[in-house]
Coordinates of C-alpha atoms and ligand atoms in Angstrom, one line a residue:
X1 CA 33.3 9.3 -3.7
X2 CA 31.2 12.1 -5.2
X3 CA 28.1 11.0 -7.1
X4 CA 26.7 12.8 -10.2
X5 CA 23.4 12.2 -11.9
X6 CA 23.4 13.2 -15.6
X7 CA 20.2 13.3 -17.6
X8 CA 20.1 13.4 -21.4
X9 CA 16.8 14.4 -23.1
X10 CA 15.4 13.1 -26.4
X11 CA 17.2 15.4 -28.8
X12 CA 20.5 14.6 -27.0
X13 CA 20.2 10.9 -27.7
X14 CA 18.4 11.2 -31.0
X15 CA 20.9 8.9 -32.9
X16 CA 23.8 6.7 -32.1
X17 CA 26.4 9.4 -32.7
X18 CA 24.6 11.6 -30.2
X19 CA 24.4 8.6 -27.8
X20 CA 28.2 8.3 -28.1
X21 CA 28.5 12.0 -27.4
X22 CA 26.5 11.6 -24.2
X23 CA 28.5 8.5 -23.2
X24 CA 31.7 10.6 -23.5
X25 CA 30.2 13.2 -21.1
X26 CA 29.5 10.4 -18.6
X27 CA 33.0 9.0 -19.0
X28 CA 34.5 12.4 -18.4
X29 CA 32.6 12.7 -15.1
X30 CA 33.7 9.2 -14.2
X31 CA 37.4 10.0 -15.0
X32 CA 37.1 13.1 -12.8
X33 CA 36.5 10.7 -9.9
X34 CA 32.8 10.6 -9.6
X35 CA 30.3 7.8 -9.5
X36 CA 27.9 8.4 -12.4
X37 CA 24.2 7.6 -12.9
X38 CA 23.0 8.5 -16.4
X39 CA 19.2 9.0 -16.9
X40 CA 18.0 8.9 -20.5
X41 CA 14.8 9.8 -22.4
X42 CA 13.5 8.0 -25.5
X43 CA 15.5 8.8 -28.7
X44 CA 14.4 11.9 -30.5
X45 CA 10.6 12.0 -31.1
X46 CA 10.1 8.3 -30.3
X47 CA 7.5 8.9 -27.6
X48 CA 5.4 11.0 -30.1
X49 CA 5.8 8.2 -32.7
X50 CA 4.6 5.5 -30.3
X51 CA 1.6 7.6 -29.3
X52 CA 0.7 8.1 -33.0
X53 CA 0.9 4.3 -33.5
X54 CA -1.6 3.7 -30.8
X55 CA -3.8 6.4 -32.2
X56 CA -3.8 4.7 -35.6
X57 CA -5.7 1.9 -33.8
X58 CA -8.0 3.9 -31.6
X59 CA -8.6 7.5 -30.3
X60 CA -8.9 6.3 -26.8
X61 CA -6.2 3.6 -26.0
X62 CA -6.2 2.5 -22.4
X63 CA -3.8 4.3 -20.1
X64 CA -2.2 1.1 -18.9
X65 CA -1.3 0.0 -22.4
X66 CA -0.1 3.5 -23.3
X67 CA 2.4 3.3 -20.4
X68 CA 3.5 -0.2 -21.5
X69 CA 4.0 1.2 -25.0
X70 CA 5.6 4.6 -24.1
X71 CA 8.0 3.1 -21.6
X72 CA 9.6 1.0 -24.3
X73 CA 11.2 4.1 -25.8
X74 CA 13.5 4.6 -22.8
X75 CA 14.3 0.9 -22.6
X76 CA 15.9 1.2 -26.1
X77 CA 18.0 4.1 -25.1
X78 CA 19.4 2.6 -21.9
X79 CA 20.6 -0.4 -23.7
X80 CA 22.2 1.6 -26.5
X81 CA 23.8 3.9 -24.0
X82 CA 25.3 0.9 -22.1
X83 CA 26.5 -0.6 -25.3
X84 CA 28.0 2.7 -26.3
X85 CA 29.9 2.9 -23.0
X86 CA 31.1 -0.7 -23.3
X87 CA 32.3 0.0 -26.8
X88 CA 34.4 2.9 -25.4
X89 CA 35.9 0.5 -22.8
X90 CA 33.8 1.4 -19.8
X91 CA 31.8 -0.9 -17.5
X92 CA 28.1 0.0 -17.6
X93 CA 24.8 -1.5 -16.7
X94 CA 21.3 -0.5 -18.0
X95 CA 18.4 -0.6 -15.6
X96 CA 14.6 -0.2 -16.0
X97 CA 12.6 1.4 -13.3
X98 CA 11.5 -2.1 -12.2
X99 CA 15.1 -3.2 -11.9
X100 CA 16.0 -0.1 -9.9
X101 CA 12.8 -0.1 -7.8
X102 CA 11.2 3.2 -8.7
X103 CA 7.9 2.7 -7.1
X104 CA 5.0 4.9 -8.1
X105 CA 1.2 5.1 -7.5
X106 CA -1.0 3.5 -10.1
X107 CA -2.2 6.6 -12.0
X108 CA -1.1 5.6 -15.4
X109 CA 0.4 8.4 -17.6
X110 CA 0.7 10.7 -14.7
X111 CA 2.1 8.5 -12.0
X112 CA 3.8 10.0 -8.9
X113 CA 6.9 8.6 -7.4
X114 CA 6.4 7.0 -3.9
X115 CA 9.9 5.6 -3.2
X116 CA 13.2 4.7 -4.9
X117 CA 15.3 1.8 -3.8
X118 CA 19.0 2.7 -4.1
X119 CA 20.5 -0.8 -3.4
X120 CA 20.8 -2.2 -6.9
X121 CA 22.2 1.1 -8.2
X122 CA 24.7 1.3 -5.3
X123 CA 25.9 -2.2 -5.8
X124 CA 26.5 -1.5 -9.5
X125 CA 28.3 1.8 -8.8
X126 CA 30.4 0.2 -6.1
X127 CA 31.6 -2.4 -8.6
X128 CA 32.8 0.4 -10.8
X129 CA 30.0 0.5 -13.3
X130 CA 28.2 3.5 -14.8
X131 CA 24.5 3.0 -14.1
X132 CA 22.1 3.8 -17.0
X133 CA 18.6 4.4 -15.7
X134 CA 15.5 4.6 -17.8
X135 CA 13.8 8.0 -17.3
X136 CA 10.0 8.6 -17.4
X137 CA 9.0 5.2 -16.1
X138 CA 8.1 3.6 -12.8
X139 CA 6.4 0.5 -11.4
X140 CA 3.4 0.3 -9.2
X141 CA 2.8 -2.1 -6.2
X142 CA 1.2 -4.6 -8.5
X143 CA 4.2 -4.6 -10.9
X144 CA 2.5 -2.6 -13.7
X145 CA 4.6 -0.2 -15.7
X146 CA 3.7 3.4 -15.2
X147 CA 4.9 6.7 -16.7
X148 CA 5.3 10.1 -15.0
X149 CA 3.7 12.3 -17.6
X150 CA 5.3 13.9 -20.7
X151 CA 8.7 15.3 -20.1
X152 CA 8.9 13.3 -17.0
X153 CA 12.6 12.1 -17.4
X154 CA 13.7 15.3 -15.7
X155 CA 11.7 14.2 -12.7
X156 CA 13.2 10.7 -12.8
X157 CA 16.7 12.3 -12.8
X158 CA 16.2 14.7 -9.9
X159 CA 14.3 12.1 -7.9
X160 CA 17.2 9.6 -8.3
X161 CA 19.6 12.4 -7.3
X162 CA 17.6 13.1 -4.2
X163 CA 17.3 9.4 -3.3
X164 CA 21.0 8.8 -3.8
X165 CA 22.0 12.0 -2.1
X166 CA 23.9 13.0 -5.3
X167 CA 26.2 15.9 -5.2
X168 CA 24.9 17.3 -8.4
X169 CA 22.2 16.7 -11.0
X170 CA 23.1 17.7 -14.5
X171 CA 20.3 18.1 -17.1
X172 CA 21.8 18.0 -20.6
X173 CA 19.5 19.3 -23.3
X174 CA 19.4 21.1 -26.6
X175 CA 19.7 24.6 -25.1
X176 CA 22.7 25.7 -23.1
X177 CA 20.8 26.7 -20.0
X178 CA 17.7 28.3 -18.6
X179 CA 16.7 31.5 -20.5
X180 CA 14.6 34.5 -19.5
X181 CA 12.0 33.0 -21.8
X182 CA 12.0 30.2 -24.5
X183 CA 14.8 31.2 -26.8
X184 CA 13.0 29.6 -29.7
X185 CA 10.2 32.1 -29.3
X186 CA 12.3 35.1 -28.6
X187 CA 15.9 35.4 -29.9
X188 CA 16.6 38.2 -27.5
X189 CA 16.1 35.9 -24.5
X190 CA 19.1 35.8 -22.2
X191 CA 20.7 32.8 -20.5
X192 CA 20.6 33.2 -16.7
X193 CA 23.5 31.9 -14.7
X194 CA 21.4 31.1 -11.7
X195 CA 17.7 30.9 -10.9
X196 CA 15.8 30.0 -7.8
X197 CA 13.8 26.8 -7.3
X198 CA 10.7 28.9 -6.7
X199 CA 11.1 30.9 -9.9
X200 CA 11.9 27.8 -12.0
X201 CA 9.0 25.9 -10.5
X202 CA 6.6 28.7 -11.4
X203 CA 8.1 29.2 -14.9
X204 CA 8.0 25.5 -15.6
X205 CA 4.4 25.1 -14.6
X206 CA 3.5 28.2 -16.5
X207 CA 4.9 27.0 -19.8
X208 CA 8.7 27.0 -19.8
X209 CA 9.2 23.5 -21.2
X210 CA 12.9 23.3 -20.4
X211 CA 12.2 21.5 -17.1
X212 CA 9.4 19.2 -16.0
X213 CA 7.9 21.2 -13.1
X214 CA 7.7 18.2 -10.8
X215 CA 11.4 17.8 -11.1
X216 CA 11.8 21.2 -9.4
X217 CA 9.5 20.1 -6.6
X218 CA 11.9 17.3 -5.9
X219 CA 14.9 19.6 -6.2
X220 CA 13.4 22.1 -3.8
X221 CA 12.2 19.5 -1.3
X222 CA 15.4 17.5 -1.1
X223 CA 17.9 20.3 -1.8
X224 CA 19.3 19.0 -5.0
X225 CA 21.4 21.4 -7.0
X226 CA 20.3 21.2 -10.6
X227 CA 22.6 22.3 -13.4
X228 CA 20.9 22.8 -16.9
X229 CA 23.4 22.7 -19.7
X230 CA 24.0 21.8 -23.3
X231 CA 24.6 18.3 -24.6
X232 CA 26.4 19.6 -27.6
X233 CA 28.9 22.1 -26.1
X234 CA 30.8 22.7 -22.9
X235 CA 29.3 26.1 -22.1
X236 CA 28.5 26.8 -18.5
X237 CA 24.8 26.4 -18.3
X238 CA 22.4 27.6 -15.5
X239 CA 22.2 26.5 -11.9
X240 CA 18.8 26.1 -10.2
X241 CA 19.4 26.8 -6.5
X242 CA 17.7 28.0 -3.3
X243 CA 19.2 31.5 -3.3
X244 CA 20.4 32.7 -6.7
X245 CA 22.9 35.5 -7.0
X246 CA 20.3 38.0 -8.3
X247 CA 16.9 38.8 -7.0
X248 CA 15.6 41.0 -9.8
X249 CA 11.9 41.8 -9.7
X250 CA 11.3 39.6 -12.7
X251 CA 13.6 36.7 -13.5
X252 CA 11.8 35.4 -16.5
X253 CA 8.5 35.1 -18.4
X254 CA 6.6 32.2 -19.8
X255 CA 4.1 31.9 -22.5
X256 CA 1.5 29.1 -22.6
X257 CA -0.1 29.1 -26.0
X258 CA -2.4 26.1 -25.6
X259 CA -4.7 27.4 -22.9
X260 CA -8.5 27.5 -22.7
X261 CA -10.6 29.8 -20.5
X262 CA -13.8 28.5 -18.9
X263 CA -16.4 30.5 -17.0
X264 CA -19.3 29.1 -15.0
X265 CA -22.0 31.7 -15.2
X266 CA -24.2 33.0 -12.4
X267 CA -23.1 30.7 -9.7
X268 CA -25.2 31.2 -6.6
X269 CA -22.8 32.8 -4.2
X270 CA -22.9 30.6 -1.2
X271 CA -20.6 28.3 0.8
X272 CA -19.8 25.1 -0.9
X273 CA -20.3 26.0 -4.5
X274 CA -16.7 26.6 -5.3
X275 CA -15.9 23.4 -3.5
X276 CA -18.4 21.4 -5.6
X277 CA -17.0 22.7 -8.8
X278 CA -13.3 22.2 -7.9
X279 CA -13.9 18.8 -6.3
X280 CA -15.3 17.5 -9.7
X281 CA -12.3 19.0 -11.5
X282 CA -9.8 17.6 -9.0
X283 CA -11.4 14.1 -9.3
X284 CA -10.6 14.3 -13.0
X285 CA -7.0 15.3 -12.0
X286 CA -7.2 18.4 -14.1
X287 CA -4.8 21.2 -13.0
X288 CA -6.5 24.6 -13.1
X289 CA -4.8 28.0 -13.1
X290 CA -5.9 31.6 -13.0
X291 CA -9.0 31.0 -10.9
X292 CA -11.0 34.2 -10.7
X293 CA -14.3 34.6 -9.0
X294 CA -16.1 37.9 -9.3
X295 CA -17.3 39.5 -6.2
X296 CA -20.9 38.5 -6.2
X297 CA -23.5 40.9 -7.6
X298 CA -27.1 40.1 -6.5
X299 CA -26.0 36.9 -4.9
X300 CA -24.6 35.4 -8.0
X301 CA -21.1 35.3 -9.3
X302 CA -19.1 34.2 -12.4
X303 CA -16.3 31.8 -11.8
X304 CA -13.5 31.6 -14.4
X305 CA -10.3 29.7 -14.7
X306 CA -7.8 28.4 -17.3
X307 CA -6.8 24.9 -18.1
X308 CA -4.4 23.5 -20.8
X309 CA -6.5 23.2 -24.0
X310 CA -5.8 19.4 -24.0
X311 CA -7.9 19.2 -20.9
X312 CA -10.8 21.4 -22.3
X313 CA -13.1 18.6 -23.4
X314 CA -12.7 16.7 -20.1
X315 CA -13.2 19.9 -18.1
X316 CA -16.4 20.8 -20.1
X317 CA -17.8 17.4 -19.4
X318 CA -17.2 17.8 -15.7
X319 CA -18.5 21.4 -15.5
X320 CA -21.7 20.8 -17.4
X321 CA -22.8 18.3 -14.8
X322 CA -21.4 20.3 -11.9
X323 CA -23.0 23.7 -13.0
X324 CA -26.4 22.1 -13.1
X325 CA -25.9 20.6 -9.6
X326 CA -25.1 24.0 -8.1
X327 CA -27.8 25.9 -10.0
X328 CA -25.5 28.0 -12.2
X329 CA -26.7 29.4 -15.5
X330 CA -24.3 27.5 -17.7
X331 CA -20.7 27.3 -18.9
X332 CA -18.9 29.6 -21.4
X333 CA -15.5 28.9 -22.8
X334 CA -12.8 30.2 -25.2
X335 CA -10.1 28.2 -26.8
X336 CA -7.9 30.7 -28.5
X337 CA -6.3 32.2 -25.5
X338 CA -2.7 32.4 -24.3
X339 CA -1.3 33.0 -20.9
X340 CA 1.7 35.2 -20.3
X341 CA 3.3 35.2 -16.9
X342 CA 6.1 37.2 -15.4
X343 CA 7.9 35.5 -12.5
X344 CA 10.4 36.9 -10.0
X345 CA 11.3 36.5 -6.3
X346 CA 12.1 40.2 -6.1
X347 CA 8.5 41.1 -6.9
X348 CA 7.5 40.7 -3.3
X349 CA 9.8 43.6 -2.3
X350 CA 9.3 46.0 -5.1
X351 CA 6.0 47.6 -6.0
X352 CA 4.8 48.6 -9.5
X353 CA 5.7 45.4 -11.3
X354 CA 2.2 44.6 -12.3
X355 CA 1.7 48.2 -13.4
X356 CA 4.8 48.1 -15.6
X357 CA 3.5 45.0 -17.4
X358 CA 0.0 46.3 -17.9
X359 CA 1.3 49.7 -19.1
X360 CA 3.6 48.1 -21.7
X361 CA 0.7 45.9 -23.0
X362 CA -1.6 48.9 -23.1
X363 CA 0.8 50.9 -25.2
X364 CA 0.7 48.1 -27.8
X365 CA -3.1 48.0 -27.6
X366 CA -3.1 44.5 -26.3
X367 CA -6.3 43.6 -24.4
X368 CA -6.0 41.6 -21.2
X369 CA -9.0 39.3 -20.7
X370 CA -8.1 38.1 -17.2
X371 CA -5.4 38.8 -14.6
X372 CA -4.3 36.9 -11.6
X373 CA -1.3 37.5 -9.3
X374 CA 0.5 35.8 -6.5
X375 CA 3.4 37.1 -4.5
X376 CA 6.0 36.0 -7.2
X377 CA 4.1 36.0 -10.4
X378 CA 1.6 38.0 -12.6
X379 CA -0.4 36.1 -15.2
X380 CA -2.5 37.7 -17.9
X381 CA -4.7 36.0 -20.4
X382 CA -4.7 37.4 -23.9
X383 CA -6.0 36.3 -27.3
X384 CA -3.8 33.8 -29.1
X385 CA -3.3 36.2 -31.9
X386 CA -1.6 38.6 -29.5
X387 CA 0.6 35.9 -27.8
X388 CA 3.9 36.5 -29.6
X389 CA 3.6 40.3 -29.4
X390 CA 2.7 40.1 -25.8
X391 CA 5.7 38.0 -24.9
X392 CA 8.1 40.4 -26.7
X393 CA 6.5 43.4 -25.1
X394 CA 6.6 42.0 -21.5
X395 CA 10.2 40.7 -22.0
X396 CA 11.2 44.2 -23.1
X397 CA 9.2 46.0 -20.4
X398 CA 11.3 44.3 -17.7
X399 CA 14.6 44.6 -19.8
X400 CA 15.1 40.9 -19.4
X401 CA 17.6 41.0 -22.3
X402 CA 20.0 42.8 -19.9
X403 CA 21.9 41.2 -17.0
X404 CA 20.2 42.3 -13.8
X405 CA 22.0 44.5 -11.2
X406 CA 20.3 43.3 -8.1
X407 CA 22.7 41.2 -6.0
X408 CA 20.8 38.9 -3.7
X409 CA 22.2 39.4 -0.1
X410 CA 21.2 35.8 0.7
X411 CA 23.3 34.3 -2.1
X412 CA 26.7 35.3 -0.5
X413 CA 25.9 33.5 2.7
X414 CA 24.5 30.4 1.2
X415 CA 26.8 28.1 -0.9
X416 CA 25.0 27.5 -4.2
X417 CA 25.4 23.7 -4.2
X418 CA 24.7 23.2 -0.5
X419 CA 22.9 19.9 0.0
X420 CA 20.4 19.9 2.8
X421 CA 20.9 17.3 5.5
X422 CA 18.0 15.1 6.5
X423 CA 17.8 17.0 9.7
X424 CA 17.7 20.4 8.0
X425 CA 14.9 19.2 5.7
X426 CA 12.6 17.0 7.6
X427 CA 10.6 15.2 5.0
X428 CA 10.4 12.0 6.9
X429 CA 6.7 12.4 7.6
X430 CA 5.9 12.3 3.8
X431 CA 4.4 9.0 3.0
X432 CA 5.7 9.2 -0.5
X433 CA 8.6 11.2 -2.0
X434 CA 6.2 13.2 -4.2
X435 CA 3.6 13.9 -1.5
X436 CA 2.5 17.4 -1.1
X437 CA 4.7 19.2 1.5
X438 CA 2.8 21.8 3.6
X439 CA 5.2 24.2 5.2
X440 CA 2.7 26.5 6.9
X441 CA -0.8 27.8 7.2
X442 CA -1.2 31.5 8.1
X443 CA -3.8 34.2 8.5
X444 CA -3.2 37.7 7.3
X445 CA -5.6 40.3 8.7
X446 CA -3.8 43.4 7.5
X447 CA -5.6 43.8 4.2
X448 CA -8.6 45.5 2.7
X449 CA -10.2 44.7 -0.6
X450 CA -11.6 47.0 -3.3
X451 CA -13.6 45.8 -6.4
X452 CA -14.5 48.0 -9.3
X453 CA -17.3 46.5 -11.3
X454 CA -18.4 47.4 -14.9
X455 CA -14.9 48.4 -16.0
X456 CA -14.9 48.8 -19.8
X457 CA -13.3 45.6 -21.3
X458 CA -10.9 47.5 -23.6
X459 CA -7.1 47.7 -23.7
X460 CA -5.4 49.9 -21.1
X461 CA -8.0 49.9 -18.3
X462 CA -5.9 47.9 -15.8
X463 CA -2.9 49.9 -16.7
X464 CA -4.7 53.2 -16.1
X465 CA -6.1 52.0 -12.8
X466 CA -2.8 50.7 -11.3
X467 CA -0.9 53.7 -12.7
X468 CA -3.2 56.1 -10.8
X469 CA -3.1 54.0 -7.7
X470 CA 0.7 53.9 -7.8
X471 CA 0.9 57.6 -8.3
X472 CA -1.1 58.0 -5.1
X473 CA 1.6 56.1 -3.3
X474 CA -0.5 53.0 -2.7
X475 CA 1.2 49.6 -2.9
X476 CA -1.2 46.9 -4.2
X477 CA -0.9 43.3 -3.2
X478 CA -3.2 40.8 -4.9
X479 CA -4.8 41.7 -8.3
X480 CA -7.6 39.9 -10.1
X481 CA -9.4 40.9 -13.2
X482 CA -12.3 38.7 -14.1
X483 CA -13.3 37.5 -17.5
X484 CA -15.3 40.2 -19.3
X485 CA -19.0 39.8 -19.9
X486 CA -21.2 42.1 -22.1
X487 CA -18.1 44.4 -22.7
X488 CA -17.5 44.9 -19.0
X489 CA -15.1 43.4 -16.6
X490 CA -14.4 43.7 -12.8
X491 CA -11.1 44.4 -11.2
X492 CA -10.4 43.5 -7.6
X493 CA -7.3 44.1 -5.5
X494 CA -6.1 44.1 -2.0
X495 CA -4.1 46.8 -0.2
X496 CA -3.0 47.2 3.4
X497 CA -5.8 48.7 5.5
X498 CA -3.9 51.9 6.1
X499 CA -3.9 52.5 2.3
X500 CA -7.6 51.8 1.8
X501 CA -8.8 55.5 1.9
X502 CA -6.3 56.6 -0.7
X503 CA -7.0 53.7 -3.0
X504 CA -10.7 54.3 -2.7
X505 CA -10.3 57.9 -3.6
X506 CA -8.6 57.0 -6.8
X507 CA -10.9 54.2 -7.8
X508 CA -14.0 56.3 -7.1
X509 CA -12.7 58.9 -9.5
X510 CA -12.1 56.2 -12.2
X511 CA -15.5 54.6 -11.6
X512 CA -17.1 58.0 -12.3
X513 CA -15.1 58.4 -15.4
X514 CA -16.2 55.0 -16.6
X515 CA -19.8 55.5 -15.5
X516 CA -19.3 52.4 -13.3
X517 CA -21.1 51.9 -10.0
X518 CA -19.3 53.1 -6.8
X519 CA -16.4 50.7 -6.0
X520 CA -17.3 48.0 -3.6
X521 CA -14.9 47.4 -0.7
X522 CA -14.3 45.4 2.4
X523 CA -12.1 47.3 4.9
X524 CA -11.3 44.1 6.8
X525 CA -10.7 41.0 4.8
X526 CA -8.9 38.0 6.1
X527 CA -6.4 36.1 3.9
X528 CA -5.9 32.4 4.6
X529 CA -2.7 31.1 3.1
X530 CA -1.4 27.6 2.7
X531 CA 2.3 27.5 1.9
X532 CA 4.3 24.5 0.6
X533 CA 5.6 22.5 -2.3
X534 CA 3.5 20.7 -4.9
X535 CA 0.4 22.8 -4.2
X536 CA -0.7 23.1 -7.8
X537 CA 0.4 19.8 -9.3
X538 CA -1.6 18.0 -6.5
X539 CA -4.9 18.9 -8.0
X540 CA -6.8 18.0 -4.9
X541 CA -5.5 20.8 -2.7
X542 CA -7.9 23.5 -3.9
X543 CA -10.7 21.0 -3.3
X544 CA -9.6 20.2 0.2
X545 CA -9.3 23.9 1.1
X546 CA -12.7 24.8 -0.3
X547 CA -14.3 21.8 1.2
X548 CA -12.9 22.4 4.7
X549 CA -14.1 26.0 4.6
X550 CA -17.5 25.1 3.1
X551 CA -18.0 22.5 5.8
X552 CA -17.4 25.2 8.3
X553 CA -20.0 27.4 6.6
X554 CA -17.3 29.9 5.4
X555 CA -17.8 31.6 2.1
X556 CA -14.8 32.1 -0.2
X557 CA -14.3 35.6 -1.7
X558 CA -11.2 35.5 -3.8
X559 CA -8.4 33.0 -4.4
X560 CA -4.9 33.3 -5.6
X561 CA -2.8 30.3 -6.5
X562 CA 0.9 29.7 -7.1
X563 CA 3.2 26.7 -6.8
X564 CA 4.2 27.7 -3.3
X565 CA 1.2 29.6 -1.9
X566 CA -2.5 29.1 -2.1
X567 CA -4.5 32.1 -0.7
X568 CA -8.2 32.4 0.0
X569 CA -9.8 35.6 1.0
X570 CA -12.7 35.4 3.4
X571 CA -14.6 37.9 5.6
X572 CA -12.7 38.9 8.6
X573 CA -15.2 37.4 11.0
X574 CA -14.3 34.0 9.5
X575 CA -10.5 34.4 9.6
X576 CA -9.7 32.8 12.9
X577 CA -12.2 30.0 12.4
X578 CA -10.9 29.3 8.9
X579 CA -7.3 29.2 10.1
X580 CA -8.2 26.6 12.8
X581 CA -10.2 24.5 10.3
X582 CA -7.4 24.5 7.8
X583 CA -4.7 23.8 10.3
X584 CA -6.7 20.9 11.5
X585 CA -7.3 19.5 8.1
X586 CA -3.7 19.6 7.1
X587 CA -2.1 19.0 10.5
X588 CA -1.0 15.5 9.7
X589 CA 1.3 16.8 7.0
X590 CA 2.7 19.9 8.8
X591 CA 6.4 20.0 9.7
Ligands
ADP601 P1 14.7 17.5 -23.6 O1 14.3 16.6 -24.7 O2 16.2 17.6 -23.4 O3 14.1 17.2 -22.3 P2 12.9 19.7 -24.0 O4 12.5 20.0 -25.5 O5 12.0 19.1 -23.1 O6 14.3 19.0 -24.0 O7 13.4 21.1 -23.4 C1 14.3 22.0 -24.0 C2 13.5 23.1 -24.8 O8 12.8 23.9 -23.8 C3 14.4 24.1 -25.5 O9 14.7 23.6 -26.8 C4 13.6 25.4 -25.5 O10 13.0 25.6 -26.7 C5 12.5 25.1 -24.5 N1 12.3 26.2 -23.5 C6 11.2 26.7 -23.0 N2 11.3 27.7 -22.1 C7 12.7 27.8 -22.0 C8 13.5 28.6 -21.1 N3 13.0 29.5 -20.3 N4 14.8 28.4 -21.2 C9 15.4 27.5 -22.0 N5 14.6 26.7 -22.8 C10 13.3 26.8 -22.8
LIG602 N1 10.2 10.4 -23.5 C1 9.3 11.1 -22.6 C2 8.5 12.2 -23.4 O1 8.8 12.4 -24.5 C3 9.9 11.6 -21.4 C4 10.9 12.7 -21.6 O2 11.4 12.9 -22.6 O3 11.2 13.4 -20.6 O4 7.7 12.8 -22.8
MG603 MG1 12.2 17.8 -21.5

């Protein structure tokens, strides 16, 4: 019998009428001949309310008790949902995570799922019941209640679907699908019919709140077809799949308003310093993004990155100690910044995407204070005051309001709801379901790097530079713009070695125009890339990579991070050695 997992978010179960509505959707699925597992969140804003109660008592409640408290929200909903189903004449049974056997580690408030026992759910399903599972919660080996992090019910649902080998996982919410950007922020956002795991994962972790990003890690790793749709209507919704029907250069954009930028100033540029900084941050389980290290001037370099503003205080505590330890000059930070990101699988194949984005922003006079790119995303940091305007501008620049016309050749040959068999997707070596999955470690020796220092930190500079470079027929790969200091910034990029001469010609001309020093370049850089799933949510990865290289005496030049790819650029002479060290370090988890 086919099995469907249906998840209803907070606003979809906000009152008993809505709970009845959700129950009817489950009944319809059961009547259509499916076994049904329903995963629910706490009603409406219950979780927020519970947190504020704790905060009435103290600013720093203990994480264990917060999980005990917060998990109660979901327990109310499962019981009411089961009562609703019984009132409609259906057999149902509610189950907490402990009753199901959703085992997690013991990191309260951000626990990761280790294993899920399917036995009790199967028994109930086989006796004709609809199973109602509490989302968001788990239980550790000692029997303590844990939670998965805010918004974590999506992750519960997809993980249950993976463990049960469900045919589909339906996420019912208050929007009728995944949009090109948050429709609450931009009315012209368009609903997409399909989007890839990689794009959704990137968008979710860059601020698209419609899905908890870790749920997409599960979906990708275990091949779960996810269908996002409305609780309140029967419209079609959006499918999250391996190969969507379109591979437009940009599938969507995300805005993260609550970001902070931190810069560690004048870090002595030697092996191990990046490692020390990031190891301290990783220990505090803080997820960093947009890591930009300037190419060292006079043996010192600034290192900047962004974190969610909620993590700013904790990050500052960590950095103040760490910067002393490594002999840096100090820490500078900015709170009122926003991160805008454009994401698309088709970006890899088509040049000029970054330039389109920078150009559109330049025309509106929006200053970009930092840039990072990876193969499927471009992120720019802007001031919070420019956030809304930037989102509108970038969305319009890629014409996201219009349906794309780029059929994906892979889509036709791959059925959208194909479930991977255990043999096709060998995750048996993962000690826990949510372990990081490393798919490959590679060395790319085809690139050269150029850095232009002392670029005026004013709107339009990146746009001008990449426009001139594109006009010269040069395709740029990785782009980084560091955080400005004293009105100047630095822009680095990589190109294929064959393009180096042409790119240098253009940048030399611009440097003269800006009264900047001659561009620095390295004709033979080596890029070490770790590919996999869960790279960013497992905060320790950057640390392990940096540490492995530092222990081998290898200095890190530039880094580029995304959900599925973590790249570190080193001198060519260190490429082979770095590759061997990294392969060694991660060998145990390689497929
Ligand atoms: P639930 O309680 O059902 O989990 P959430 O509030 O967590 O619902 O997620 C749904 C919300 O996500 C929508 O109301 C929408 O404002 C927001 N959102 C952000 N980005 C997107 C996007 N790209 N597509 C659709 N919704 C988005
Ligand atoms: N109730 C939890 C929260 O509000 C989990 C969820 O809704 O996904 O974060
Ligand atoms: Mg949610």
